[in-house]
Amino acid sequence: MRRRVIYTLVTFLVLSSNLFPAESDHAEYIRSHYAKYEYRIPMRDGVTLFTSVYMPYADTTTYPIFLLRTPYSVGPYGADRYPDQLGPHKAFDKEGFIFVFQDVRGRFMSEGEYVNMRPHIPNKQGPDDVDESTDTYDTIEWLLENIDNHNGRVGMWGISYPGFYCSAGMINSHPALKAVSPQAPIADWFWDDMHHHGAFILPLAFNFFSIFGQPRDSLTTQWPAEFDFGTPDGYQFFLNMGPLHNANQKYFHNDIEFWNSIVDHPNYDDFWQSRNILPHLRNISAATMVVGGWFDMEDLYGPLHTYQSIEEKNPGNFNILVMGPWSHGGWTRTTGESLGDADFGFPTSEYYQNHVDLQFFRHILKQTGSQPDLPEALVFETGANRWREFDDWPPSEVTDGEIYLQANGELSFREPAATEEVYDQYTSDPDNPVPYTTTITTDWEATYMTEDQRFAARRPDVLVYQTDVLEADLTLAGPIQANLYVSTSGTASDFIVKVIDVYPNQIPGYDPDSGEANKGAMQQMVRGEVMRGRFRNSYEQPEPFEANEITPVSFELQDILHTFKRGHRLMIQIQSTWFPLVDRNPGTYVPNIFKADAEDFIEVNNRIYRSRQHPSHIKVGILEE
């Protein structure tokens, strides 16, 4: 379980001996080339933070400091114990940096109180006003004054939660902080990880906080005990759990403080808004490179909006975006050649590592060689399987298009012709929800974002629309907006929209003796998103549906860059359950779904309208070659 938590929410410690299998040649390289020191660095309020420093033995030159701040442990602990890797990938270790790893305030061996997504304090009044920005500043200041052989320049990186610490750490940048790369950064936990448009991402929150949320009684080098599901079948486990309040009654017993906070704050109130780092990304002087993955099931919102916020609030500062065809952290721990049912044609991670990541930090921190030829936005185009360079993101050269739901499951760019009220309908049963993946797992499955959706298309509670066979390539770029007209027989419902690339029935040149999967007629998901209907007008003030009343529901599906090739089709699937990725909506409006009772869960009949007056459609950006 610990390995799963580390990999999937990127408890992604490139330094934990529990994370990476031993590779004696590289581990021995680190031990023979780096001296390890452990310090307790004092912050301005007197709290000390445990910090490991790996100093190159060679002292014929000076080195930049490369900092990672994490809530996931800087183990292995002990001056004589070394990890199997120091940098984001092994080339960093041989390049030569002073690697610094720090347990953030309140975690593992650092003193103080831990606060999840600690709110930023914009107007500090004294030394007791501390946040992750001040802790980063104080750490850099101490390092510059107390360790030898540095060149006065500091870089910072981190994936997921450590990505958040990068974002927080570069606010009001320390003058020595020159280069920062927030990678899959959490930006706002109401939008990253925990919720999508207000819908609760059940297995991620449950699994993560069952371990990460356990209280720490004292300084420790150990992870808490794992949660025992007693079964590999997460779908059945969470279905058997029943209403969400049973999580506490059966398992957590009110001992997980942040889970209790989630329960008490079902709406986007001050609790969540204060944990949004995006409004505070100001006074950044460090060069920034924001990295994300198109198929990151946790933090896709974070990198896209972090890049945009830095761009808007720090005009003229060096700020670039890299988006590849990766799952969460996949650019450092996979080749990036494939993910689930999707094949990207070549090792995309190797390209990023060799031509982007190390080059960015080397140039800025070591000031050697010519400036890397890095565009404003380096973005991988799935479907066509190639890297693209843009002067801005989303690309300014896209044209708007609207793709409408039609009769008989058709999908087209023409507006509906029907003047009478027409619709498609389905019955959504919370006791028989649509699974989000065919994988049997208690985890949140990384490959669901590229999975063949034929298993869902065959269900009666999933509506399916598709275009005719495309006669030319169709490239969609930037955000996708779903604009639905719906009604429900209940007073509450979710709506899930999936954008799917349908392969030809026959794949030209397929060799049945190759051992490769036959992708004929595959329905590969490109993007999917959920909208909790109660938040259709406001995330702060939810409201019920009026039963059987036509109601507009609009929401963003996040950005894509994908080409639907000639001979393929574009498909839209619409449903109201996606379990257990998304918790079950009762169908009956209650003030707080986390406190709903069993009798609140009812079948509902949902309708999607497609008339001239109520033309359900998705709005897309079309990129011409």
XYZ file of C-alpha atoms in Angstrom, residues 154-616:
463
model
C 19.183 27.609 -6.197
C 16.754 25.455 -8.165
C 13.616 23.749 -6.933
C 11.431 20.959 -8.264
C 8.707 18.599 -7.106
C 5.847 16.461 -8.353
C 2.267 16.611 -7.031
C 2.289 17.723 -3.378
C 5.988 18.655 -3.673
C 4.875 20.551 -6.795
C 2.596 22.629 -4.563
C 5.591 23.387 -2.336
C 7.413 24.630 -5.436
C 4.544 26.960 -6.271
C 4.332 28.250 -2.712
C 8.109 28.513 -2.409
C 8.567 30.785 -5.409
C 6.088 33.422 -4.191
C 8.141 36.487 -3.283
C 11.142 34.558 -4.575
C 14.356 34.501 -2.586
C 16.919 36.365 -4.744
C 19.010 33.190 -5.033
C 16.076 31.089 -6.259
C 16.665 31.122 -10.003
C 14.764 28.147 -11.481
C 11.621 26.345 -10.306
C 9.684 23.501 -11.884
C 6.289 22.754 -10.331
C 5.372 19.381 -11.842
C 1.781 18.145 -11.618
C 1.396 20.719 -8.843
C -1.664 20.699 -6.634
C -3.175 24.145 -7.078
C -6.551 23.933 -5.342
C -7.764 20.756 -3.660
C -11.366 21.471 -4.547
C -10.279 21.089 -8.176
C -7.212 18.867 -7.979
C -7.363 15.354 -6.558
C -10.302 15.586 -4.142
C -13.096 16.948 -6.326
C -13.935 17.485 -9.967
C -16.598 20.157 -10.437
C -17.687 19.429 -6.875
C -17.972 15.646 -7.338
C -15.954 13.733 -4.751
C -13.114 11.536 -6.052
C -13.735 8.728 -3.605
C -10.888 6.174 -3.922
C -8.213 8.841 -4.166
C -9.300 10.689 -1.018
C -10.133 7.530 0.936
C -6.918 5.704 0.071
C -4.658 8.694 0.512
C -5.964 9.916 3.852
C -6.318 6.423 5.301
C -2.507 6.568 5.493
C -1.373 10.170 5.002
C -4.102 11.528 7.271
C -3.187 9.509 10.339
C -1.946 11.748 13.175
C 1.734 11.914 14.067
C 2.308 11.690 17.819
C 6.007 12.564 17.659
C 8.911 12.938 15.263
C 9.175 9.761 13.226
C 10.982 8.116 10.342
C 8.154 5.631 9.731
C 4.983 5.675 7.662
C 1.741 4.824 9.500
C 0.104 1.434 9.185
C -1.574 0.597 5.899
C -5.321 0.321 5.432
C -6.522 -3.240 4.838
C -9.388 -3.363 2.326
C -9.759 -7.102 2.750
C -10.437 -7.452 -0.992
C -8.912 -6.393 -4.328
C -12.377 -5.374 -5.583
C -12.675 -1.643 -4.960
C -15.985 -1.365 -6.803
C -17.618 -3.824 -4.413
C -15.812 -2.488 -1.337
C -17.057 1.058 -1.826
C -20.531 -0.132 -2.857
C -20.749 -2.220 0.300
C -19.575 0.749 2.363
C -22.869 2.437 1.534
C -23.404 6.171 2.183
C -20.249 8.199 2.698
C -20.876 8.727 6.398
C -20.106 5.026 6.836
C -16.449 5.744 6.102
C -16.180 7.164 9.604
C -18.608 4.759 11.223
C -16.941 1.642 9.802
C -13.306 2.569 9.258
C -11.923 5.977 10.252
C -13.858 6.506 13.509
C -13.365 10.290 13.234
C -9.594 9.880 13.684
C -8.643 11.330 10.278
C -8.773 15.078 10.778
C -8.682 16.133 7.134
C -11.332 13.577 6.167
C -13.551 15.168 8.799
C -12.828 18.561 7.260
C -13.845 17.264 3.825
C -17.117 16.014 5.327
C -17.777 19.336 7.049
C -17.006 21.419 3.949
C -18.907 19.914 0.988
C -19.042 23.249 -0.874
C -16.362 25.616 -2.140
C -16.287 27.702 1.018
C -13.503 29.628 2.775
C -11.907 26.385 3.941
C -11.175 25.361 0.339
C -10.702 28.838 -1.096
C -7.970 29.602 1.434
C -6.110 26.534 0.162
C -6.060 27.802 -3.406
C -2.478 28.860 -4.177
C -3.294 30.330 -7.606
C -4.304 33.865 -6.516
C -0.997 34.224 -4.656
C 1.458 33.362 -7.446
C 2.952 36.857 -7.510
C 6.381 38.459 -7.229
C 8.036 35.491 -8.892
C 11.500 36.292 -10.203
C 12.666 32.704 -10.713
C 12.388 31.163 -14.164
C 9.567 28.624 -14.127
C 8.832 25.476 -16.097
C 5.423 23.951 -15.323
C 5.093 20.276 -16.267
C 1.980 18.122 -16.528
C 0.501 15.016 -18.112
C -2.540 14.830 -20.382
C -3.602 11.638 -18.618
C -2.902 12.657 -15.040
C -5.887 11.326 -13.093
C -4.999 13.534 -10.133
C -3.521 16.870 -11.120
C -4.419 17.987 -14.622
C -6.127 21.151 -13.397
C -3.035 22.118 -11.398
C -0.344 22.502 -14.083
C -2.626 24.150 -16.649
C -3.895 26.741 -14.183
C -0.543 27.221 -12.442
C 1.050 28.092 -15.778
C -1.787 30.487 -16.620
C -1.699 32.163 -13.217
C 2.068 32.720 -13.327
C 1.726 34.078 -16.849
C -0.999 36.556 -15.885
C 0.525 37.775 -12.611
C 4.199 37.960 -13.581
C 4.371 39.574 -17.019
C 7.760 39.338 -18.660
C 9.056 36.580 -16.380
C 10.412 33.419 -18.002
C 7.557 30.912 -17.744
C 7.004 27.872 -19.972
C 4.609 24.930 -20.074
C 5.346 21.282 -20.905
C 2.431 18.859 -21.354
C 3.137 15.264 -22.362
C 1.078 12.078 -22.803
C 1.735 10.968 -19.254
C 0.007 9.751 -16.143
C 0.798 11.311 -12.767
C 4.578 11.725 -12.651
C 4.973 9.480 -15.685
C 7.706 11.677 -17.172
C 10.155 10.503 -14.485
C 9.125 6.892 -13.848
C 7.941 5.543 -17.215
C 9.265 5.659 -20.751
C 6.120 7.476 -21.825
C 5.736 5.248 -24.873
C 2.258 4.015 -23.931
C -0.392 4.184 -21.239
C -3.093 1.561 -20.965
C -4.813 1.269 -24.342
C -2.997 4.287 -25.823
C 0.257 4.037 -27.760
C 2.297 7.205 -28.266
C 4.789 5.835 -30.760
C 8.105 6.473 -29.022
C 9.606 7.039 -25.533
C 8.242 10.530 -24.885
C 9.733 10.709 -21.375
C 13.242 10.216 -22.729
C 12.798 13.172 -25.053
C 11.652 15.336 -22.155
C 14.467 14.212 -19.870
C 17.225 14.582 -22.448
C 16.148 17.756 -24.227
C 14.048 19.735 -21.768
C 14.317 19.001 -18.044
C 18.049 18.854 -17.433
C 18.710 21.523 -20.073
C 16.405 23.991 -18.311
C 18.086 23.606 -14.926
C 21.622 23.296 -16.262
C 21.424 26.506 -18.260
C 19.873 28.628 -15.517
C 21.681 27.213 -12.491
C 25.103 26.607 -14.033
C 24.992 29.373 -16.660
C 26.821 27.189 -19.134
C 26.292 26.900 -22.863
C 23.691 28.557 -25.018
C 20.125 28.991 -23.869
C 18.016 25.867 -24.510
C 15.697 26.194 -27.467
C 12.543 25.863 -25.393
C 9.226 27.210 -26.700
C 6.582 28.928 -24.611
C 4.526 25.741 -24.719
C 5.908 22.306 -25.604
C 2.835 20.108 -25.947
C 2.406 16.535 -27.083
C -0.285 15.942 -29.703
C -1.907 12.589 -29.002
C -3.461 10.750 -31.924
C -0.804 12.189 -34.237
C 1.921 11.275 -31.692
C 4.264 14.218 -32.039
C 5.584 17.133 -30.022
C 4.246 20.573 -30.986
C 5.582 24.024 -30.152
C 3.300 26.995 -29.520
C 3.794 30.662 -28.683
C 0.970 30.496 -26.153
C -1.392 28.027 -24.543
C -4.170 27.509 -25.358
C -3.064 28.231 -28.934
C -4.384 31.557 -30.185
C -4.772 30.167 -33.714
C -7.632 27.789 -32.888
C -11.111 28.412 -34.236
C -14.217 27.681 -32.204
C -16.454 24.785 -33.156
C -19.626 23.295 -31.745
C -20.429 19.597 -32.019
C -24.122 18.809 -31.485
C -25.937 15.743 -30.248
C -28.347 14.474 -32.906
C -31.071 11.845 -33.326
C -30.168 8.160 -33.600
C -26.912 8.614 -31.703
C -25.383 10.876 -34.323
C -22.934 13.691 -33.656
C -22.189 16.530 -36.056
C -21.201 20.172 -36.452
C -24.670 21.117 -37.717
C -27.288 22.438 -35.313
C -30.241 20.168 -34.508
C -33.173 20.489 -36.881
C -35.955 19.413 -34.514
C -38.298 22.235 -33.523
C -40.288 20.030 -31.135
C -38.784 19.005 -27.788
C -36.757 15.821 -28.302
C -34.436 14.005 -25.958
C -32.642 10.782 -25.117
C -33.067 9.295 -21.668
C -31.662 6.660 -19.345
C -32.295 5.365 -15.860
C -29.435 5.876 -13.421
C -29.376 3.537 -10.445
C -26.985 4.345 -7.559
C -27.063 0.673 -6.561
C -25.765 -0.344 -9.994
C -23.419 2.462 -10.993
C -21.384 2.517 -14.212
C -17.809 1.421 -13.424
C -15.065 3.811 -14.471
C -12.630 0.992 -15.341
C -12.583 -2.719 -16.033
C -9.531 -3.152 -13.793
C -10.179 -4.894 -10.480
C -8.484 -2.620 -7.962
C -8.993 -0.750 -4.710
C -6.745 2.007 -6.051
C -7.661 4.794 -8.443
C -6.580 3.316 -11.747
C -4.144 5.485 -13.722
C -5.012 3.959 -17.101
C -8.742 4.709 -16.973
C -8.113 7.984 -18.835
C -7.067 6.098 -21.985
C -9.219 2.989 -21.515
C -11.374 1.396 -24.229
C -14.929 2.501 -23.406
C -16.847 -0.273 -25.173
C -17.642 -1.802 -21.784
C -19.533 1.385 -20.872
C -21.128 1.966 -24.287
C -23.001 -1.344 -23.972
C -24.806 -0.317 -20.790
C -28.366 1.044 -20.964
C -27.495 3.921 -18.600
C -24.871 5.363 -20.979
C -25.845 7.474 -24.007
C -23.609 7.199 -27.064
C -23.232 9.678 -29.945
C -20.675 9.568 -32.734
C -19.761 11.326 -35.957
C -19.633 9.753 -39.367
C -16.241 8.376 -40.354
C -13.917 11.365 -40.615
C -12.752 12.145 -44.138
C -9.865 14.306 -42.878
C -7.868 14.660 -39.688
C -9.580 16.701 -36.959
C -7.327 18.298 -34.315
C -8.861 19.658 -31.124
C -6.747 21.990 -28.988
C -7.377 23.746 -25.696
C -10.333 23.392 -23.330
C -13.518 21.505 -24.126
C -16.794 22.888 -22.822
C -19.836 20.660 -22.371
C -23.121 22.518 -22.739
C -25.992 20.220 -21.877
C -29.722 20.669 -21.457
C -30.891 18.080 -18.989
C -33.731 17.057 -16.733
C -33.941 14.531 -13.928
C -36.863 12.885 -12.199
C -35.092 13.429 -8.897
C -33.663 16.586 -7.380
C -29.946 15.797 -7.658
C -27.740 14.171 -10.281
C -24.252 14.115 -11.750
C -23.463 14.312 -15.443
C -20.345 12.728 -16.931
C -19.194 13.566 -20.460
C -16.481 11.536 -22.177
C -14.743 12.460 -25.445
C -13.655 9.311 -27.276
C -11.565 8.438 -30.333
C -13.193 5.517 -32.178
C -10.770 3.472 -34.272
C -11.692 1.950 -37.646
C -13.305 -1.484 -37.546
C -10.312 -2.880 -39.411
C -6.814 -1.617 -38.636
C -4.823 -1.525 -41.896
C -1.777 -3.763 -41.779
C -2.670 -5.426 -38.473
C -0.798 -8.722 -38.097
C -2.782 -11.219 -35.971
C 0.433 -13.152 -35.353
C 2.231 -10.134 -33.873
C 0.945 -10.689 -30.364
C -0.243 -7.076 -30.226
C -3.826 -6.224 -29.289
C -6.217 -5.704 -32.181
C -7.502 -2.156 -31.743
C -10.191 -2.451 -34.399
C -13.309 -0.498 -33.297
C -11.634 0.513 -30.029
C -13.257 3.440 -28.220
C -10.271 5.109 -26.601
C -11.125 7.827 -24.121
C -9.339 11.102 -24.738
C -10.947 13.214 -22.036
C -13.687 12.658 -19.470
C -15.096 14.834 -16.739
C -17.913 14.916 -14.197
C -20.181 17.739 -13.096
C -22.044 17.518 -9.792
C -25.327 19.057 -10.875
C -25.983 20.868 -7.602
C -23.041 23.155 -8.433
C -24.226 24.052 -11.948
C -24.744 27.713 -11.014
C -22.399 28.127 -8.048
C -19.774 26.039 -6.285
C -20.341 28.051 -3.126
C -24.156 27.859 -3.056
C -25.468 24.498 -4.341
C -29.106 24.068 -5.299
C -31.455 21.203 -6.177
C -32.946 20.470 -9.570
C -36.637 20.974 -10.096
C -37.844 17.478 -10.969
C -38.399 16.960 -14.721
C -37.622 20.600 -15.553
C -35.264 21.332 -18.471
C -32.095 22.831 -16.998
C -28.817 23.992 -18.591
C -25.662 22.383 -17.210
C -22.295 23.603 -18.524
C -18.792 22.647 -17.437
C -15.224 22.428 -18.687
C -13.553 19.096 -19.457
C -9.988 20.490 -19.276
C -7.626 20.969 -22.204
C -6.532 18.500 -24.832
C -4.352 18.415 -27.913
C -5.574 15.410 -29.868
C -5.953 14.511 -33.512
C -8.805 12.245 -34.568
C -7.296 10.672 -37.655
C -8.974 10.264 -40.994
C -10.987 7.041 -40.906
C -11.712 7.415 -37.155
C -14.839 8.782 -35.496
C -15.354 11.211 -32.640
C -17.687 9.856 -29.953
C -19.397 11.402 -26.946
C -20.693 9.282 -24.071
C -22.956 10.712 -21.366
C -23.837 9.033 -18.085
C -24.583 9.918 -14.458
C -22.439 7.476 -12.459
C -18.715 6.705 -12.706
C -17.990 4.461 -9.782
C -16.087 4.309 -7.558
C -13.954 7.087 -9.082
C -16.831 9.433 -8.248
C -18.950 8.860 -5.168
C -22.627 8.098 -5.773
C -25.015 11.024 -6.024
C -28.138 10.079 -4.022
C -30.606 11.410 -6.600
C -32.338 13.155 -3.719
C -31.020 16.601 -2.882
C -29.551 16.765 0.605
C -27.580 19.675 2.076
C -24.447 17.536 2.454
C -23.919 14.369 0.397
C -21.308 13.204 2.913
C -24.137 12.906 5.435
C -26.786 11.357 3.149
C -28.653 8.295 4.447
C -29.425 5.076 2.603
C -33.048 6.089 1.954
C -31.841 9.197 0.063
C -30.412 7.010 -2.728
C -33.019 6.527 -5.477
C -33.178 5.654 -9.162
C -33.621 8.674 -11.419
C -34.648 9.033 -15.036
C -32.363 11.536 -16.746
C -32.935 13.180 -20.108
C -30.504 14.908 -22.452
C -32.249 17.322 -24.834
C -31.188 17.938 -28.431
C -33.735 20.237 -30.032
C -33.197 23.543 -31.789
C -34.343 25.298 -28.596
C -32.202 23.149 -26.300
C -29.201 22.052 -28.403
C -26.867 20.008 -26.182
